[in-house]
Every structure is written in structure tokens, then in C-alpha cells.
PDB file of C-alpha atoms in Angstrom:
ATOM      1  CA  ARG S   1     -13.273 -15.613   6.834  1.00 63.00           C
ATOM      2  CA  LYS S   2     -10.964 -12.976   7.890  1.00 70.00           C
ATOM      3  CA  GLU S   3     -12.313  -9.329   7.583  1.00 81.00           C
ATOM      4  CA  VAL S   4      -9.805  -8.322   5.097  1.00 87.00           C
ATOM      5  CA  GLU S   5      -7.775 -11.037   3.356  1.00 89.00           C
ATOM      6  CA  GLN S   6      -4.832 -10.690   1.074  1.00 92.00           C
ATOM      7  CA  ASP S   7      -2.558 -13.031  -0.855  1.00 89.00           C
ATOM      8  CA  PRO S   8       0.820 -12.701   1.073  1.00 88.00           C
ATOM      9  CA  GLY S   9       2.860 -13.393  -2.043  1.00 87.00           C
ATOM     10  CA  PRO S  10       5.499 -12.786  -2.763  1.00 91.00           C
ATOM     11  CA  PHE S  11       4.810 -11.885  -6.288  1.00 93.00           C
ATOM     12  CA  ASN S  12       8.014 -11.854  -8.136  1.00 95.00           C
ATOM     13  CA  VAL S  13       7.742 -10.342 -11.607  1.00 95.00           C
ATOM     14  CA  PRO S  14      10.147  -8.807 -14.191  1.00 97.00           C
ATOM     15  CA  GLU S  15      10.524  -5.136 -14.676  1.00 97.00           C
ATOM     16  CA  GLY S  16       8.051  -3.916 -17.156  1.00 97.00           C
ATOM     17  CA  ALA S  17       5.360  -6.440 -16.401  1.00 97.00           C
ATOM     18  CA  THR S  18       1.934  -5.846 -15.392  1.00 97.00           C
ATOM     19  CA  VAL S  19       0.894  -7.375 -12.103  1.00 96.00           C
ATOM     20  CA  ALA S  20      -2.358  -7.437 -10.219  1.00 95.00           C
ATOM     21  CA  PHE S  21      -3.475  -8.670  -6.859  1.00 90.00           C
ATOM     22  CA  ASN S  22      -6.827  -8.615  -4.931  1.00 93.00           C
ATOM     23  CA  CYS S  23      -8.121  -8.026  -1.363  1.00 92.00           C
ATOM     24  CA  THR S  24     -11.241  -9.554  -0.233  1.00 92.00           C
ATOM     25  CA  TYR S  25     -13.326  -7.978   2.567  1.00 88.00           C
ATOM     26  CA  SER S  26     -16.341  -9.444   4.364  1.00 84.00           C
ATOM     27  CA  ASN S  27     -18.214  -6.356   5.521  1.00 78.00           C
ATOM     28  CA  SER S  28     -20.568  -5.338   2.745  1.00 77.00           C
ATOM     29  CA  ALA S  29     -21.323  -2.093   4.431  1.00 76.00           C
ATOM     30  CA  SER S  30     -17.738  -0.816   3.812  1.00 75.00           C
ATOM     31  CA  GLN S  31     -17.865   2.448   1.830  1.00 75.00           C
ATOM     32  CA  SER S  32     -14.291   3.340   1.129  1.00 81.00           C
ATOM     33  CA  PHE S  33     -11.097   1.346   0.724  1.00 88.00           C
ATOM     34  CA  PHE S  34      -7.425   2.283   0.504  1.00 90.00           C
ATOM     35  CA  TRP S  35      -4.240   0.714  -0.884  1.00 94.00           C
ATOM     36  CA  TYR S  36      -1.183   1.484   1.101  1.00 95.00           C
ATOM     37  CA  ARG S  37       2.453   0.831   0.184  1.00 96.00           C
ATOM     38  CA  GLN S  38       4.937  -0.093   2.748  1.00 96.00           C
ATOM     39  CA  ASP S  39       8.703  -0.313   2.238  1.00 95.00           C
ATOM     40  CA  CYS S  40      10.712  -2.648   4.466  1.00 91.00           C
ATOM     41  CA  ARG S  41      11.072  -1.249   7.980  1.00 89.00           C
ATOM     42  CA  LYS S  42       9.155   2.016   7.065  1.00 94.00           C
ATOM     43  CA  GLU S  43       5.564   3.306   7.712  1.00 95.00           C
ATOM     44  CA  PRO S  44       2.825   2.738   5.350  1.00 94.00           C
ATOM     45  CA  LYS S  45       2.085   5.533   2.838  1.00 94.00           C
ATOM     46  CA  LEU S  46      -1.178   6.004   0.997  1.00 92.00           C
ATOM     47  CA  LEU S  47      -1.145   4.814  -2.551  1.00 94.00           C
ATOM     48  CA  MET S  48      -4.732   5.039  -3.613  1.00 91.00           C
ATOM     49  CA  SER S  49      -8.199   5.579  -2.346  1.00 87.00           C
ATOM     50  CA  VAL S  50     -11.325   3.760  -3.865  1.00 87.00           C
ATOM     51  CA  TYR S  51     -14.589   5.192  -2.997  1.00 80.00           C
ATOM     52  CA  SER S  52     -16.667   4.031  -6.021  1.00 79.00           C
ATOM     53  CA  SER S  53     -16.096   1.599  -8.772  1.00 78.00           C
ATOM     54  CA  GLY S  54     -12.393   2.382  -9.199  1.00 85.00           C
ATOM     55  CA  ASN S  55      -9.551   4.936  -9.360  1.00 89.00           C
ATOM     56  CA  GLU S  56      -6.610   5.205 -11.777  1.00 91.00           C
ATOM     57  CA  ASP S  57      -3.372   7.155 -11.130  1.00 92.00           C
ATOM     58  CA  GLY S  58      -0.639   6.911 -13.801  1.00 96.00           C
ATOM     59  CA  ARG S  59       0.433   3.253 -13.739  1.00 97.00           C
ATOM     60  CA  PHE S  60      -1.755   2.201 -10.882  1.00 97.00           C
ATOM     61  CA  THR S  61      -5.366   1.266 -11.145  1.00 96.00           C
ATOM     62  CA  ALA S  62      -7.580   0.071  -8.262  1.00 94.00           C
ATOM     63  CA  GLN S  63     -11.021  -1.304  -8.810  1.00 92.00           C
ATOM     64  CA  LEU S  64     -13.684  -2.255  -6.441  1.00 91.00           C
ATOM     65  CA  ASN S  65     -16.094  -5.270  -7.097  1.00 90.00           C
ATOM     66  CA  ARG S  66     -18.995  -4.814  -4.557  1.00 88.00           C
ATOM     67  CA  ALA S  67     -20.757  -7.930  -5.709  1.00 89.00           C
ATOM     68  CA  SER S  68     -17.917 -10.145  -5.222  1.00 90.00           C
ATOM     69  CA  GLN S  69     -16.486  -8.039  -2.223  1.00 89.00           C
ATOM     70  CA  TYR S  70     -12.945  -7.495  -3.434  1.00 90.00           C
ATOM     71  CA  ILE S  71     -10.722  -4.603  -4.595  1.00 92.00           C
ATOM     72  CA  SER S  72      -7.915  -5.111  -6.816  1.00 94.00           C
ATOM     73  CA  LEU S  73      -4.677  -3.217  -7.441  1.00 96.00           C
ATOM     74  CA  LEU S  74      -3.131  -3.307 -11.115  1.00 96.00           C
ATOM     75  CA  ILE S  75       0.304  -2.087 -11.630  1.00 97.00           C
ATOM     76  CA  ARG S  76       1.363  -1.629 -15.313  1.00 98.00           C
ATOM     77  CA  ASP S  77       4.980  -1.306 -16.544  1.00 97.00           C
ATOM     78  CA  SER S  78       6.348  -2.258 -13.208  1.00 97.00           C
ATOM     79  CA  LYS S  79       9.484  -0.642 -11.966  1.00 97.00           C
ATOM     80  CA  LEU S  80      12.188  -1.850  -9.560  1.00 97.00           C
ATOM     81  CA  SER S  81      11.059   0.919  -7.292  1.00 97.00           C
ATOM     82  CA  ASP S  82       7.555  -0.731  -7.059  1.00 97.00           C
ATOM     83  CA  SER S  83       9.111  -3.477  -4.839  1.00 97.00           C
ATOM     84  CA  ALA S  84       7.295  -3.207  -1.556  1.00 96.00           C
ATOM     85  CA  THR S  85       4.487  -4.568   0.482  1.00 96.00           C
ATOM     86  CA  TYR S  86       0.957  -3.492  -0.388  1.00 96.00           C
ATOM     87  CA  LEU S  87      -1.709  -3.160   2.407  1.00 94.00           C
ATOM     88  CA  CYS S  88      -5.288  -3.208   1.675  1.00 92.00           C
ATOM     89  CA  VAL S  89      -7.545  -1.321   4.276  1.00 89.00           C
ATOM     90  CA  SER S  90     -11.271  -1.559   4.718  1.00 82.00           C
ATOM     91  CA  PRO S  91     -12.439   1.020   7.225  1.00 74.00           C
ATOM     92  CA  TYR S  92     -16.049   0.837   8.433  1.00 63.00           C
ATOM     93  CA  SER S  93     -18.117   3.901   8.979  1.00 49.00           C
ATOM     94  CA  SER S  94     -17.166   4.007  12.588  1.00 54.00           C
ATOM     95  CA  ALA S  95     -13.588   4.787  13.611  1.00 52.00           C
ATOM     96  CA  SER S  96     -13.275   1.740  15.754  1.00 55.00           C
ATOM     97  CA  LYS S  97     -13.105  -0.585  12.689  1.00 62.00           C
ATOM     98  CA  ILE S  98     -10.135   0.047  10.511  1.00 75.00           C
ATOM     99  CA  ILE S  99      -9.027  -3.237   9.281  1.00 81.00           C
ATOM    100  CA  PHE S 100      -5.757  -3.703   7.592  1.00 86.00           C
ATOM    101  CA  GLY S 101      -4.859  -6.741   5.436  1.00 88.00           C
ATOM    102  CA  SER S 102      -1.640  -8.433   6.186  1.00 89.00           C
ATOM    103  CA  GLY S 103      -0.127  -7.288   2.867  1.00 93.00           C
ATOM    104  CA  THR S 104       1.003  -8.638  -0.329  1.00 95.00           C
ATOM    105  CA  ARG S 105       4.822  -8.703  -1.071  1.00 95.00           C
ATOM    106  CA  LEU S 106       5.815  -7.579  -4.519  1.00 96.00           C
ATOM    107  CA  SER S 107       9.337  -7.987  -5.807  1.00 96.00           C
ATOM    108  CA  ILE S 108      10.254  -6.643  -9.218  1.00 97.00           C
ATOM    109  CA  ARG S 109      13.371  -8.132 -10.782  1.00 96.00           C
ATOM    110  CA  PRO S 110      15.703  -6.481 -13.360  1.00 95.00           C
TER     111      PRO S 110
ATOM    112  CA  ASP T   1       6.348  21.049   7.322  1.00 60.00           C
ATOM    113  CA  GLY T   2       3.048  19.305   8.447  1.00 67.00           C
ATOM    114  CA  GLY T   3       3.316  15.779   9.487  1.00 92.00           C
ATOM    115  CA  ILE T   4       3.489  13.219  12.220  1.00 95.00           C
ATOM    116  CA  THR T   5       6.627  12.622  14.382  1.00 96.00           C
ATOM    117  CA  GLN T   6       7.346   9.739  16.430  1.00 96.00           C
ATOM    118  CA  SER T   7      10.231   9.347  18.963  1.00 90.00           C
ATOM    119  CA  PRO T   8      12.411   7.571  19.627  1.00 91.00           C
ATOM    120  CA  LYS T   9      13.005   5.599  16.397  1.00 93.00           C
ATOM    121  CA  TYR T  10      14.635   2.890  18.336  1.00 94.00           C
ATOM    122  CA  LEU T  11      14.002   1.846  21.947  1.00 94.00           C
ATOM    123  CA  PHE T  12      15.331  -0.717  24.154  1.00 93.00           C
ATOM    124  CA  ARG T  13      13.792  -1.620  27.391  1.00 90.00           C
ATOM    125  CA  LYS T  14      14.372  -4.195  30.232  1.00 90.00           C
ATOM    126  CA  GLU T  15      11.668  -6.739  30.856  1.00 89.00           C
ATOM    127  CA  GLY T  16       9.265  -5.433  33.626  1.00 88.00           C
ATOM    128  CA  GLN T  17       9.832  -1.721  32.848  1.00 91.00           C
ATOM    129  CA  ASN T  18       7.076   0.599  31.569  1.00 93.00           C
ATOM    130  CA  VAL T  19       8.004   2.774  28.546  1.00 94.00           C
ATOM    131  CA  THR T  20       6.239   5.693  26.684  1.00 95.00           C
ATOM    132  CA  LEU T  21       6.277   6.270  22.950  1.00 96.00           C
ATOM    133  CA  SER T  22       5.662   9.669  21.772  1.00 96.00           C
ATOM    134  CA  CYS T  23       3.439  10.675  18.884  1.00 97.00           C
ATOM    135  CA  GLU T  24       2.935  14.408  17.818  1.00 97.00           C
ATOM    136  CA  GLN T  25       1.059  15.738  14.816  1.00 97.00           C
ATOM    137  CA  ASN T  26       0.646  19.284  13.373  1.00 95.00           C
ATOM    138  CA  LEU T  27      -1.957  18.401  10.807  1.00 93.00           C
ATOM    139  CA  ASN T  28      -4.872  19.483  12.926  1.00 92.00           C
ATOM    140  CA  HIS T  29      -6.383  16.025  12.619  1.00 90.00           C
ATOM    141  CA  ASP T  30      -8.970  15.103  15.163  1.00 89.00           C
ATOM    142  CA  ALA T  31      -8.452  11.375  15.132  1.00 89.00           C
ATOM    143  CA  MET T  32      -5.247   9.618  16.066  1.00 93.00           C
ATOM    144  CA  TYR T  33      -4.357   5.797  16.246  1.00 93.00           C
ATOM    145  CA  TRP T  34      -1.756   3.478  17.616  1.00 96.00           C
ATOM    146  CA  TYR T  35      -0.941   0.235  15.728  1.00 95.00           C
ATOM    147  CA  ARG T  36       1.393  -2.577  16.421  1.00 96.00           C
ATOM    148  CA  GLN T  37       3.092  -4.469  13.650  1.00 95.00           C
ATOM    149  CA  ASP T  38       4.838  -7.686  14.006  1.00 93.00           C
ATOM    150  CA  PRO T  39       7.299  -9.220  11.424  1.00 86.00           C
ATOM    151  CA  GLY T  40       5.348 -10.335   8.264  1.00 80.00           C
ATOM    152  CA  GLN T  41       2.075  -9.178   9.694  1.00 84.00           C
ATOM    153  CA  GLY T  42      -0.434  -6.467   9.079  1.00 86.00           C
ATOM    154  CA  LEU T  43      -1.280  -3.622  11.478  1.00 91.00           C
ATOM    155  CA  ARG T  44      -3.251  -4.257  14.629  1.00 91.00           C
ATOM    156  CA  LEU T  45      -5.101  -1.459  16.264  1.00 91.00           C
ATOM    157  CA  ILE T  46      -4.155  -0.793  19.915  1.00 95.00           C
ATOM    158  CA  TYR T  47      -5.949   2.329  20.748  1.00 95.00           C
ATOM    159  CA  TYR T  48      -7.582   5.271  18.955  1.00 92.00           C
ATOM    160  CA  SER T  49      -8.842   8.639  19.896  1.00 92.00           C
ATOM    161  CA  GLN T  50     -11.338  10.777  18.026  1.00 87.00           C
ATOM    162  CA  ILE T  51     -11.305  13.912  20.271  1.00 89.00           C
ATOM    163  CA  VAL T  52      -9.282  15.378  22.925  1.00 94.00           C
ATOM    164  CA  ASN T  53      -9.737  13.757  26.334  1.00 95.00           C
ATOM    165  CA  ASP T  54     -11.302  10.541  24.852  1.00 94.00           C
ATOM    166  CA  PHE T  55      -9.984   7.429  23.543  1.00 94.00           C
ATOM    167  CA  GLN T  56     -11.226   3.824  22.851  1.00 92.00           C
ATOM    168  CA  LYS T  57      -9.659   0.503  22.994  1.00 93.00           C
ATOM    169  CA  GLY T  58      -8.755  -1.380  19.734  1.00 90.00           C
ATOM    170  CA  ASP T  59      -8.251  -5.033  19.139  1.00 87.00           C
ATOM    171  CA  ILE T  60      -5.131  -5.472  21.491  1.00 93.00           C
ATOM    172  CA  ALA T  61      -5.317  -2.887  24.152  1.00 95.00           C
ATOM    173  CA  GLU T  62      -4.146  -5.201  26.940  1.00 95.00           C
ATOM    174  CA  GLY T  63      -0.954  -4.139  28.464  1.00 96.00           C
ATOM    175  CA  TYR T  64      -1.015  -0.503  26.871  1.00 97.00           C
ATOM    176  CA  SER T  65      -2.289   2.816  28.055  1.00 97.00           C
ATOM    177  CA  VAL T  66      -2.834   6.169  26.401  1.00 98.00           C
ATOM    178  CA  SER T  67      -3.631   9.782  26.982  1.00 97.00           C
ATOM    179  CA  ARG T  68      -5.110  12.650  24.873  1.00 97.00           C
ATOM    180  CA  GLU T  69      -4.704  15.756  26.710  1.00 97.00           C
ATOM    181  CA  LYS T  70      -3.870  17.745  23.610  1.00 96.00           C
ATOM    182  CA  LYS T  71      -5.139  17.486  19.967  1.00 96.00           C
ATOM    183  CA  GLU T  72      -1.469  17.378  18.815  1.00 97.00           C
ATOM    184  CA  SER T  73      -0.197  14.542  21.080  1.00 97.00           C
ATOM    185  CA  PHE T  74      -1.223  10.977  21.747  1.00 98.00           C
ATOM    186  CA  PRO T  75       1.480   9.140  23.675  1.00 98.00           C
ATOM    187  CA  LEU T  76       1.400   5.310  24.133  1.00 97.00           C
ATOM    188  CA  THR T  77       2.713   3.634  27.249  1.00 97.00           C
ATOM    189  CA  VAL T  78       3.707  -0.031  27.065  1.00 96.00           C
ATOM    190  CA  THR T  79       3.418  -1.262  30.570  1.00 94.00           C
ATOM    191  CA  SER T  80       5.026  -4.324  32.151  1.00 89.00           C
ATOM    192  CA  ALA T  81       1.720  -6.157  31.814  1.00 87.00           C
ATOM    193  CA  GLN T  82       2.076  -6.380  27.906  1.00 89.00           C
ATOM    194  CA  LYS T  83       3.561  -9.882  27.651  1.00 88.00           C
ATOM    195  CA  ASN T  84       5.268  -9.585  24.276  1.00 91.00           C
ATOM    196  CA  PRO T  85       5.916  -5.857  23.647  1.00 93.00           C
ATOM    197  CA  THR T  86       8.684  -6.304  21.151  1.00 95.00           C
ATOM    198  CA  ALA T  87       7.343  -4.770  17.851  1.00 96.00           C
ATOM    199  CA  PHE T  88       7.186  -1.990  15.490  1.00 97.00           C
ATOM    200  CA  TYR T  89       4.664   0.657  16.778  1.00 97.00           C
ATOM    201  CA  LEU T  90       2.941   3.009  14.385  1.00 97.00           C
ATOM    202  CA  CYS T  91       1.015   6.226  15.175  1.00 97.00           C
ATOM    203  CA  ALA T  92      -1.439   7.612  12.695  1.00 94.00           C
ATOM    204  CA  SER T  93      -3.784  10.455  12.346  1.00 92.00           C
ATOM    205  CA  SER T  94      -6.750  11.219  10.083  1.00 87.00           C
ATOM    206  CA  PRO T  95      -9.014  14.276   9.328  1.00 82.00           C
ATOM    207  CA  PRO T  96     -12.699  14.051  10.355  1.00 73.00           C
ATOM    208  CA  LEU T  97     -15.070  11.721   8.725  1.00 67.00           C
ATOM    209  CA  ALA T  98     -16.592  13.309   5.643  1.00 62.00           C
ATOM    210  CA  GLY T  99     -19.812  12.436   3.704  1.00 57.00           C
ATOM    211  CA  GLY T 100     -20.026   8.828   5.048  1.00 51.00           C
ATOM    212  CA  ASN T 101     -16.564   7.948   3.716  1.00 54.00           C
ATOM    213  CA  TYR T 102     -13.741   7.309   5.830  1.00 61.00           C
ATOM    214  CA  ASN T 103     -10.698   9.467   5.407  1.00 72.00           C
ATOM    215  CA  GLU T 104      -7.180   7.985   4.771  1.00 82.00           C
ATOM    216  CA  GLN T 105      -4.608   7.817   7.586  1.00 87.00           C
ATOM    217  CA  PHE T 106      -1.231   9.492   7.720  1.00 91.00           C
ATOM    218  CA  PHE T 107       1.452   7.528   9.555  1.00 94.00           C
ATOM    219  CA  GLY T 108       4.500   8.609  11.513  1.00 96.00           C
ATOM    220  CA  PRO T 109       7.910   6.934  10.883  1.00 96.00           C
ATOM    221  CA  GLY T 110       7.410   4.347  13.724  1.00 97.00           C
ATOM    222  CA  THR T 111       9.180   3.306  16.854  1.00 97.00           C
ATOM    223  CA  ARG T 112      10.965  -0.108  17.071  1.00 96.00           C
ATOM    224  CA  LEU T 113      10.758  -1.378  20.680  1.00 95.00           C
ATOM    225  CA  THR T 114      12.932  -4.186  21.676  1.00 94.00           C
ATOM    226  CA  VAL T 115      12.505  -5.785  25.129  1.00 91.00           C
ATOM    227  CA  LEU T 116      15.822  -7.309  26.431  1.00 86.00           C
TER     228      LEU T 116
END
């Protein structure tokens, strides 16, 4: 099992739809998680941090399920500008282990 | 403005040449990182540094070297020993670890290296 695994997609949904995707992780000791957004040929930018059970920021909700070892990202009322690749990150408590998932591609169509 | 800068944005090199990628940050972050990203792939850690004059190998350090002489700077050298150096290189920094949780990373705009 990969340490951090994501469905590569692409997820192709209409504007205004709700879309969700998961990220599974293998190290149960991980304390915090992050979702990054990466636009084509650009650097990743932090979208949300998840330190406990979850986090909500406007249309975006991230949830952590420690029992099943996954985090999810839910996007409500999706916009065309949400089209991007979403990277899940599971850092361990030491700096040497920062594991990025390979990303989930999301495409919002008009 | 505070941030991370990488230069150059695009870099072309002939096979067999060493090349150095620049990374500078004025965020006063202790930790800095270098990643490599190949098309359709996630980020892979090359090297990281938690403090000046100290750095550690990541998962794919072979063929690369770094230095950390100043807190603000973490240059990466891609040597001729790196067999497949064409990739998108990203530098990142993060503030110190706090309360057992790991802090997020802030990325520079990246350098696209193409070996001709």
C-alpha cells in the first residue's frame, strides 16, 4: 500500500455540483494533514489544513477519519476556477517524512 | 513582500553539465525543501534542511547536491550524475514544528529544467 494514495481522476463535473474525493494514508501516527491545490504548470498552494476531525472554509470541507485512515475534500457549488489538481499531504512528526499524494485532477465544465 | 523566489523559471542544459537552481526565502523559516515533479506525478523529496549548515537526503537524492550556508538560501545543484534530470523543481519552506503538528509548506514558483 502506498503511504499516501489518491484517485488520480479526472473528476469531470458540471459547474454548481458538489464533488468529493478521498486520500488514504498508511501511517497511523500522522497528526496533521494538508490539502494543496496545484494549477497546471504552477506551484502547489495550501488549500486547507486538517489537524483534528475536520475543517471547513467556505465551500470547502476537509474531514479526517482516523479509524479508516483517510481524509476527504468536499467542494460545494463548484466553480470553473476550481479546476485544478488537488494534492493530499501526510507529514509525519519528523521533517524527513513529508509524503505527497500524486494528486486528483478535477475539471469543472460549464 | 514575504515569499520564496526561485530562479531561473526555465533552464536548459546540455547533457553532462552541472547546473545550480536558486531558492531564496525571506519568511524567516527554518526548514527548506527541494522537490522534483514529473508530468502527472506527485512531488518527490530530494533534500531538506531544518537548520543552517545542516541538510538531509530525501527519497531521491542521488545525482543532486545542496548547501545551506544561510537561512534564506538553499541552492540545489543537479549534477551530471543525475540520469534523468528533466523535470519541474520546486523549493519550499516551512516554519518550525509546533505542538507536535507539522506546519504547512510554502512553495516557490518552480524551475523547469530541460536537458537537451
